[in-house]
mmCIF file of C-alpha atoms and ligand atoms in Angstrom:
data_model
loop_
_atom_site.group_PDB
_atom_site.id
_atom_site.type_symbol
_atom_site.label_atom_id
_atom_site.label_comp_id
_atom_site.label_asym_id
_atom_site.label_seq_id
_atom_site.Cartn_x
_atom_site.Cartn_y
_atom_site.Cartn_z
ATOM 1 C CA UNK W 218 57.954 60.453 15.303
ATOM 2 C CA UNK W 219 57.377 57.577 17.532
ATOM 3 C CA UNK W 220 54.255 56.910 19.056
ATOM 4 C CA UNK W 221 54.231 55.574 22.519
ATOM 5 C CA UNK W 222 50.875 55.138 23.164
ATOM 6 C CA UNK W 223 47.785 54.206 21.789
ATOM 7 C CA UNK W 224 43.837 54.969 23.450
ATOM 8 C CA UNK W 225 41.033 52.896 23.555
ATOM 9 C CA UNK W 226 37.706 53.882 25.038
ATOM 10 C CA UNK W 227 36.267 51.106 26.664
ATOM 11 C CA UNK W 228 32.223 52.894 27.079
ATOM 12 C CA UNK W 229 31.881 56.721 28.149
ATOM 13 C CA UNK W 230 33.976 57.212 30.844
ATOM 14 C CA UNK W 231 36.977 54.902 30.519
ATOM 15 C CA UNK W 232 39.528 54.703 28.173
ATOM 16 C CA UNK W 233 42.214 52.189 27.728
ATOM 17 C CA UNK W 234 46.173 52.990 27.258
ATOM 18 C CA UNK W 235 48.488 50.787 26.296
ATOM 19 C CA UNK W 236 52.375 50.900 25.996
ATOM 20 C CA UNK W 237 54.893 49.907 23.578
ATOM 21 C CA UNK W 238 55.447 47.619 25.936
ATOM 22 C CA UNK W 239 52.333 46.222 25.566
ATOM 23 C CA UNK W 240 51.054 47.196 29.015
ATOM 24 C CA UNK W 241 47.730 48.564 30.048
ATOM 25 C CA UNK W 242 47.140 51.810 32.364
ATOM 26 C CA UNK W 243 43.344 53.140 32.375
ATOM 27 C CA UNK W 244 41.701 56.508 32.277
ATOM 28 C CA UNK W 245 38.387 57.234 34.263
ATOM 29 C CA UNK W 246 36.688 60.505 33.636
ATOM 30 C CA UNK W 247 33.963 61.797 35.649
ATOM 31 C CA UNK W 248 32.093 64.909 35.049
ATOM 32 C CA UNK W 249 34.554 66.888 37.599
ATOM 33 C CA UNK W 250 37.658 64.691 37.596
ATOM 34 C CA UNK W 251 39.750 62.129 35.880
ATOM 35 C CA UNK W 252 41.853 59.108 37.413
ATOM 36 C CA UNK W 253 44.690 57.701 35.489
ATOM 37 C CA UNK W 254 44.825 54.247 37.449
ATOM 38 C CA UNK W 255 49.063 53.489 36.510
ATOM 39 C CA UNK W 256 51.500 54.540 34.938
ATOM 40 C CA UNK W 257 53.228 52.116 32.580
ATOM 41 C CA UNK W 258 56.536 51.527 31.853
ATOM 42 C CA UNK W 259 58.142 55.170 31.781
ATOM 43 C CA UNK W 260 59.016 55.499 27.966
ATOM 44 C CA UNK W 261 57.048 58.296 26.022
ATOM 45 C CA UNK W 262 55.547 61.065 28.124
ATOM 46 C CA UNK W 263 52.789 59.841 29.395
ATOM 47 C CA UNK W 264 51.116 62.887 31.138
ATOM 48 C CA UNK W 265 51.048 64.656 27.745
ATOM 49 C CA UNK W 266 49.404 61.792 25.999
ATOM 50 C CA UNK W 267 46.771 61.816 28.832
ATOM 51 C CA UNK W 268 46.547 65.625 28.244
ATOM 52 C CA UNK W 269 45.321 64.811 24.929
ATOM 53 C CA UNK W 270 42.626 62.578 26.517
ATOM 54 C CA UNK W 271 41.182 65.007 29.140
ATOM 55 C CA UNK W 272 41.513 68.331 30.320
ATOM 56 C CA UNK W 273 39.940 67.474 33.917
ATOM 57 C CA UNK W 274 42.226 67.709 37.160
ATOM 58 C CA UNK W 275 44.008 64.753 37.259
ATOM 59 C CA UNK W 276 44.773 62.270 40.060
ATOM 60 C CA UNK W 277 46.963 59.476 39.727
ATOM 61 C CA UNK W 278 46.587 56.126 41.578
ATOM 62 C CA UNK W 279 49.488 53.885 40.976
ATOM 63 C CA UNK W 280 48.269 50.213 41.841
ATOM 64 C CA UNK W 281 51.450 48.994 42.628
ATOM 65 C CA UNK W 282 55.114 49.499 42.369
ATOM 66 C CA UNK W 283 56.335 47.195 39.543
ATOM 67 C CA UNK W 284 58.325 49.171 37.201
ATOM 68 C CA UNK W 285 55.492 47.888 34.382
ATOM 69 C CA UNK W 286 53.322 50.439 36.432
ATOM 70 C CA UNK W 287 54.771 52.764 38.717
ATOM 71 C CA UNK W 288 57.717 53.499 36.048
ATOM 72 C CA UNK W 289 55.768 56.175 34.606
ATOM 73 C CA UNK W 290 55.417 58.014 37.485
ATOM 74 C CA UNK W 291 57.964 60.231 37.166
ATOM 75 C CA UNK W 292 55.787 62.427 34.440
ATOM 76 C CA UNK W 293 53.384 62.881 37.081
ATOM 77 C CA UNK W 294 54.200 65.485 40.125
ATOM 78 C CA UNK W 295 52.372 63.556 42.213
ATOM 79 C CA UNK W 296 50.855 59.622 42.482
ATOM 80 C CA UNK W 297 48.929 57.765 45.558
ATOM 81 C CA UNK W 298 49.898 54.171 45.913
ATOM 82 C CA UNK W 299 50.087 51.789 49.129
ATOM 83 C CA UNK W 300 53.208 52.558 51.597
ATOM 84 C CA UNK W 301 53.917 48.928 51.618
ATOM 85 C CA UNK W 302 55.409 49.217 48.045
ATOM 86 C CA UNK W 303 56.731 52.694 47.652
ATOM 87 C CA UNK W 304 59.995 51.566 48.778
ATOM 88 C CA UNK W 305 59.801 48.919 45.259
ATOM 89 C CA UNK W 306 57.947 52.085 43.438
ATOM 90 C CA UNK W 307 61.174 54.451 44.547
ATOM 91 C CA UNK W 308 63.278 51.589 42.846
ATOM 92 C CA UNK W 309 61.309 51.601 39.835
ATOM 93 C CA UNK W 310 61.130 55.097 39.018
ATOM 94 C CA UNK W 311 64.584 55.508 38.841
ATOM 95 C CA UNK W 312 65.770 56.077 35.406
ATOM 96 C CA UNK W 313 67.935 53.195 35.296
ATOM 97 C CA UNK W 314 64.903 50.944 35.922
ATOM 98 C CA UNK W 315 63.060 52.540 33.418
ATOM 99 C CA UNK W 316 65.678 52.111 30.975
ATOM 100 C CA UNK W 317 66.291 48.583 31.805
ATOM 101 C CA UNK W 318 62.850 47.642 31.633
ATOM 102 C CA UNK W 319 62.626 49.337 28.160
ATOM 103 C CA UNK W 320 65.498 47.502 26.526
ATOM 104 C CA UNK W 321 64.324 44.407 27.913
ATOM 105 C CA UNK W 322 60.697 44.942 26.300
ATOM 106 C CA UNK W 323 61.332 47.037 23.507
ATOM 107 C CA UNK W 324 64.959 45.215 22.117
ATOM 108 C CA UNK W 325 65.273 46.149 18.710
ATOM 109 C CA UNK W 326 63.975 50.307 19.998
ATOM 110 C CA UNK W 327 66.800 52.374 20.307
ATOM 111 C CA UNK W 328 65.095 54.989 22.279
ATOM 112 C CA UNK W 329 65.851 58.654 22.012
ATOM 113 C CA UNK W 330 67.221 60.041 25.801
ATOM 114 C CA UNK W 331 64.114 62.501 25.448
ATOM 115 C CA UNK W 332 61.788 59.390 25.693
ATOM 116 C CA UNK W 333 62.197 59.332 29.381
ATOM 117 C CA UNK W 334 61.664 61.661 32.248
ATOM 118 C CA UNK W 335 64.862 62.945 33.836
ATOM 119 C CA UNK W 336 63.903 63.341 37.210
ATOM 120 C CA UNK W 337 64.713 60.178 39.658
ATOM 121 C CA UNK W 338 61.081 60.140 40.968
ATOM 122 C CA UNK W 339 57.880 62.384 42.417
ATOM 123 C CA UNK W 340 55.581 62.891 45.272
ATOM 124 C CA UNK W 341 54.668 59.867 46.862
ATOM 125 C CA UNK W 342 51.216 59.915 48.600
ATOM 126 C CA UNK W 343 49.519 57.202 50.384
ATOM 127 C CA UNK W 344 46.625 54.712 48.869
ATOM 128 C CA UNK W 345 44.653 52.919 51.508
ATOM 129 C CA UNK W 346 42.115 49.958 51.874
ATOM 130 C CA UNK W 347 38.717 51.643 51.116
ATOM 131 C CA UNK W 348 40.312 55.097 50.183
ATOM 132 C CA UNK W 349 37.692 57.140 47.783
ATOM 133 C CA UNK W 350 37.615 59.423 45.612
ATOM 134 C CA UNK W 351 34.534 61.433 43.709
ATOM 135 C CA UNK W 352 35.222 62.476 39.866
ATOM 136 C CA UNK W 353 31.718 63.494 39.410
ATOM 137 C CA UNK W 354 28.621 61.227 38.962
ATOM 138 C CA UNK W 355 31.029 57.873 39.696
ATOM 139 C CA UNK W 356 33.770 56.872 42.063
ATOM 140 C CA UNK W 357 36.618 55.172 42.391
ATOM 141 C CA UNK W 358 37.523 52.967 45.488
ATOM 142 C CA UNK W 359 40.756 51.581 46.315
ATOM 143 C CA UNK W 360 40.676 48.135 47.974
ATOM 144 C CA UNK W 361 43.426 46.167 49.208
ATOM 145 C CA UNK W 362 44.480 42.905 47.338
ATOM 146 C CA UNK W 363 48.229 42.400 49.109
ATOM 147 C CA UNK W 364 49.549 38.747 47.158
ATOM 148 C CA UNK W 365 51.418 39.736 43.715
ATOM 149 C CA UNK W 366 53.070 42.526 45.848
ATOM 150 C CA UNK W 367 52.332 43.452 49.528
ATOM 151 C CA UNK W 368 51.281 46.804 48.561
ATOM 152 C CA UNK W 369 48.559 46.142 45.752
ATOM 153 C CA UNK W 370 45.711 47.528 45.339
ATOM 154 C CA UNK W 371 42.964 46.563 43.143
ATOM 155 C CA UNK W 372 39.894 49.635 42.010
ATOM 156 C CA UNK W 373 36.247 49.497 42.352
ATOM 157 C CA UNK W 374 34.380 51.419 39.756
ATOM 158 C CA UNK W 375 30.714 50.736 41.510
ATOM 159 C CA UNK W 376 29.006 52.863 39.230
ATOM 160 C CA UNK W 377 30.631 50.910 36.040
ATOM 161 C CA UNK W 378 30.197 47.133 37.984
ATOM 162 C CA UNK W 379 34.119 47.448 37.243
ATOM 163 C CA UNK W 380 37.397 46.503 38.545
ATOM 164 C CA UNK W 381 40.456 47.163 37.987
ATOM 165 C CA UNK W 382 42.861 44.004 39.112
ATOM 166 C CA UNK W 383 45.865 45.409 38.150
ATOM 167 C CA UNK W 384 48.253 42.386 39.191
ATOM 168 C CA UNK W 385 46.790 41.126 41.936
ATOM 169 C CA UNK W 386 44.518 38.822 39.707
ATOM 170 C CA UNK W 387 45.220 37.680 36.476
ATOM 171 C CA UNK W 388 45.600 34.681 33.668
ATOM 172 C CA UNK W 389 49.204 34.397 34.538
ATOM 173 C CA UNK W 390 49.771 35.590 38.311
ATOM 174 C CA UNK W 391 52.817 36.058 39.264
ATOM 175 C CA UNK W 392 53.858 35.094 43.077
ATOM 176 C CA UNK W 393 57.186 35.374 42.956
ATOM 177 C CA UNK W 394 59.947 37.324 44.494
ATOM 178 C CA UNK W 395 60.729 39.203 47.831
ATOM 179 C CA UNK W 396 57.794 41.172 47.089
ATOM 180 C CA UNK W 397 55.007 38.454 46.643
ATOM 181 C CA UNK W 398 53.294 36.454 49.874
ATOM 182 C CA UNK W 399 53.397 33.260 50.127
ATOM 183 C CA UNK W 400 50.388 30.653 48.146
ATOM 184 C CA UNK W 401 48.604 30.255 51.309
ATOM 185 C CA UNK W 402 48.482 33.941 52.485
ATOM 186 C CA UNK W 403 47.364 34.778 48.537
ATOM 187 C CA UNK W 404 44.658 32.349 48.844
ATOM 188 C CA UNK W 405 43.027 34.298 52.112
ATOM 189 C CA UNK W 406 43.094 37.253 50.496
ATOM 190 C CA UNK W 407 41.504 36.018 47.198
ATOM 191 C CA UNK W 408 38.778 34.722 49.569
ATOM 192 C CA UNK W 409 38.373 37.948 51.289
ATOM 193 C CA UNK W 410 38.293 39.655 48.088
ATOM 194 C CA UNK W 411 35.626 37.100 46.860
ATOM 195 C CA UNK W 412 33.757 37.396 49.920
ATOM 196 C CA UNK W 413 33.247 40.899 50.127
ATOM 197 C CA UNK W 414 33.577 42.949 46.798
ATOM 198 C CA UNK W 415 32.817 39.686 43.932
ATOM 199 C CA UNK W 416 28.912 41.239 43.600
ATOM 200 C CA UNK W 417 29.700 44.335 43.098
ATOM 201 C CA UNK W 418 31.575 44.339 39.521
ATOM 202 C CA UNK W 419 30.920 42.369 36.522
ATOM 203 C CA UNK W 420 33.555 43.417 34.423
ATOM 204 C CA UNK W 421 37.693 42.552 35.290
ATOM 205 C CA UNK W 422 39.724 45.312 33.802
ATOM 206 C CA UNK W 423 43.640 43.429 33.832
ATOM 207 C CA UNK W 424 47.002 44.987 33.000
ATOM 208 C CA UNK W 425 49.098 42.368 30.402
ATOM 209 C CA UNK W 426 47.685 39.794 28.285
ATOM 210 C CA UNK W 427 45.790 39.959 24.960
ATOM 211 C CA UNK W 428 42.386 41.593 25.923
ATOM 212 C CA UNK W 429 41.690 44.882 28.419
ATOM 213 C CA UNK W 430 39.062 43.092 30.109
ATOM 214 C CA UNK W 431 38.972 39.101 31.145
ATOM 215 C CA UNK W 432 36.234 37.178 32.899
ATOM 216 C CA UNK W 433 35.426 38.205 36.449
ATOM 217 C CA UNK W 434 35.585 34.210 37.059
ATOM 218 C CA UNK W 435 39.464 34.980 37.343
ATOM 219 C CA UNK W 436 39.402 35.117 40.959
ATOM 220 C CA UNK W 437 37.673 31.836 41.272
ATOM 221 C CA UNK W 438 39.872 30.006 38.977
ATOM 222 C CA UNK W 439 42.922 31.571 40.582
ATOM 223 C CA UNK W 440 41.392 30.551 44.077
ATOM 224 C CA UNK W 441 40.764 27.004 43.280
ATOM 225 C CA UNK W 442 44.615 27.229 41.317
ATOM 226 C CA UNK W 443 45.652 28.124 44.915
ATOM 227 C CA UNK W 444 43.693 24.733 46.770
ATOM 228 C CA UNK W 445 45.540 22.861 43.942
ATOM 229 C CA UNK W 446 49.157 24.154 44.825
ATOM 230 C CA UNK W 447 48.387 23.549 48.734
ATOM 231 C CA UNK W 448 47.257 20.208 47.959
ATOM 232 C CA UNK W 449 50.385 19.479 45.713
ATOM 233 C CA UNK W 450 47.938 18.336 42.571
ATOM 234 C CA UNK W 451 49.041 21.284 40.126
ATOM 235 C CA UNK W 452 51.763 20.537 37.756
ATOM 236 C CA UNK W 453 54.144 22.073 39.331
ATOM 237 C CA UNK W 454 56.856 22.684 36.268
ATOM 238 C CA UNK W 455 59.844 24.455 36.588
ATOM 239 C CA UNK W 456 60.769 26.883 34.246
ATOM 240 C CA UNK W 457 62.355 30.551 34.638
ATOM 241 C CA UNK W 458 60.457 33.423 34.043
ATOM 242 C CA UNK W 459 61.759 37.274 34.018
ATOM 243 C CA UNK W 460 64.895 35.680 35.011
ATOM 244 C CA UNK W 461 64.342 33.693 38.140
ATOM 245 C CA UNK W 462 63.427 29.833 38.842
ATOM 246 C CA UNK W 463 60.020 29.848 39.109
ATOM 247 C CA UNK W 464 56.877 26.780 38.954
ATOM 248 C CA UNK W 465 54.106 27.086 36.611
ATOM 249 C CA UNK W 466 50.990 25.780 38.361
ATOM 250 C CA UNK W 467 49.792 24.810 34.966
ATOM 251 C CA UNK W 468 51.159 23.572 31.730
ATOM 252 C CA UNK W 469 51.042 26.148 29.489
ATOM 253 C CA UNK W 470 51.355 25.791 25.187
ATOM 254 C CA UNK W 471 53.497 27.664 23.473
ATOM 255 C CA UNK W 472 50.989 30.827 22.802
ATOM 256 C CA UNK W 473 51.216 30.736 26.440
ATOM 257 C CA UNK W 474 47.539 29.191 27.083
ATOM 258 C CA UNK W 475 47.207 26.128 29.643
ATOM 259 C CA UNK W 476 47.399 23.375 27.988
ATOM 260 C CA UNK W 477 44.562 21.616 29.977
ATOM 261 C CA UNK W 478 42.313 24.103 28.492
ATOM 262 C CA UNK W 479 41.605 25.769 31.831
ATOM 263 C CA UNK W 480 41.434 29.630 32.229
ATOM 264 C CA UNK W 481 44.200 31.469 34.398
ATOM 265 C CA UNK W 482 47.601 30.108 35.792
ATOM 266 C CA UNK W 483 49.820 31.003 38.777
ATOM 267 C CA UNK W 484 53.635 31.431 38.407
ATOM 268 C CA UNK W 485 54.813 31.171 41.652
ATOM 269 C CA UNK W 486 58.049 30.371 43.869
ATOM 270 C CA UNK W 487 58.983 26.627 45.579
ATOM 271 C CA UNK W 488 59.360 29.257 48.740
ATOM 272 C CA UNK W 489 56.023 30.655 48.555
ATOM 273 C CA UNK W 490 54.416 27.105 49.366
ATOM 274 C CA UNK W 491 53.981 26.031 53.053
ATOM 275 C CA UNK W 492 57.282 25.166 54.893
ATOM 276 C CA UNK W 493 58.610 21.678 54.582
ATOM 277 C CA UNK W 494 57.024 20.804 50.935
HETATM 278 ZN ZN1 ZN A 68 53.343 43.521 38.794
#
């Protein structure tokens, strides 16, 4: 029987799942509640595997609505994410999406029809800047980070020094697409974000790439990425990525590391920098 998923407990209360796909949701388990913070891509039922994991009530924040997260969804009756992408998270939780997104990840997977949900979608309820909720000895706070989509939303763990980035911040950012801001309006945020949450976590919790947690120093270097682009003095290569025409900030080698030796890159649009350039 196939296995979809596969758990890794990260200290007491929170556990790491990853996909087939290779994508990362997280479990946090107080002493009266659990979180599930995303939903990966959709295939294998993801609310039974998380069953397995805890039998505390369950709430489900989704932290944005890339198919890679809000996909999975549709196991859940009901997930909280930010209004400003549960237009994209509608798209994505439609079984075609799903589908597509699994034959594009999982190619040489012929997946059974039972591997995916049948219904279209679930409840969608909101997920607000500084929205809070109590599992029991630790909380989780949802915090605005609008840049990789308009609607994402990054996690506080306070009583773990812990965040959860999600998209907004990682070693390959993507700011591309209807759904991404432009460099300049990423770059306030970042600062914001910097300014007013950087002391309280010590840990970075990210969704893709090799390792479950990265340096916190990923907002910084993703920051100063940012003054780079604005100044023109990245590299500024074209190449295509999921598709679409995109410019690598940084030169990257072929296991997909920057080839300066630097920590963090930004894949972004030519229309996401300032008018004119
Ligand atoms: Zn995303």
């Amino acid at each position: 029987m196939q296995t979809y998923y596969t758990s890794k407990p990260l200290d007491a209360h929170l556990t790491a799942i990853t996909s087939l796909s290779g994508v990362r949701c997280f479990l946090v388990q107080g002493s009266e509640r659990a979180l599930l913070l995303d939903t990966c891509g959709g295939a294998g039922d993801l609310a039974a595997f998380v069953a397995g994991l805890t039998d505390k009530p369950l709430t489900v924040w989704v932290t944005h609505g890339h198919v890679d997260h809000a996909g999975g969804a549709a196991w859940f009756g009901e997930v909280h994410l930010n209004e400003a992408d549960a237009a994209l998270a509608r798209e994505s939780m439609t079984l075609a999406a799903r589908q597509a997104y699994a034959r594009e990840t999982l190619p040489d997977l012929a997946l059974p029809a039972e591997a995916f949900c049948p219904a279209e979608s679930c409840a969608l309820a909101g997920l607000d800047d500084g929205d809070t909720i109590d599992l029991g000895g630790l909380h989780a706070q949802a915090v605005a980070f609008p840049g990789h989509t308009r609607g994402s939303m990054t996690v506080l763990l306070p009583e773990l020094g812990t965040v959860l980035f999600g998209d907004a911040c990682n070693q390959h950012l993507y700011l591309f697409g209807p759904c991404a801001t432009t460099v300049e309006e990423y770059r306030a945020q970042a600062n914001f974000y910097r300014k007013n949450y950087s002391n309280l976590y010590s840990r970075a919790l990210v969704s893709h790439g090799p390792h479950e947690t990265v340096d916190p120093v990923i907002l910084n270097n993703c920051i100063t990425l940012c003054e780079q682009i604005l100044a023109g003095l990245d590299d500024r290569l074209p190449m295509q990525e999921l598709g679409q025409p995109v410019l690598y900030a940084k030169r990257e080698t072929h296991t997909g590391v920057r080839a300066d030796g630097g920590f963090g890159n930004i894949v972004y649009g030519a229309d996401k920098l300032p008018a004119g350039e």
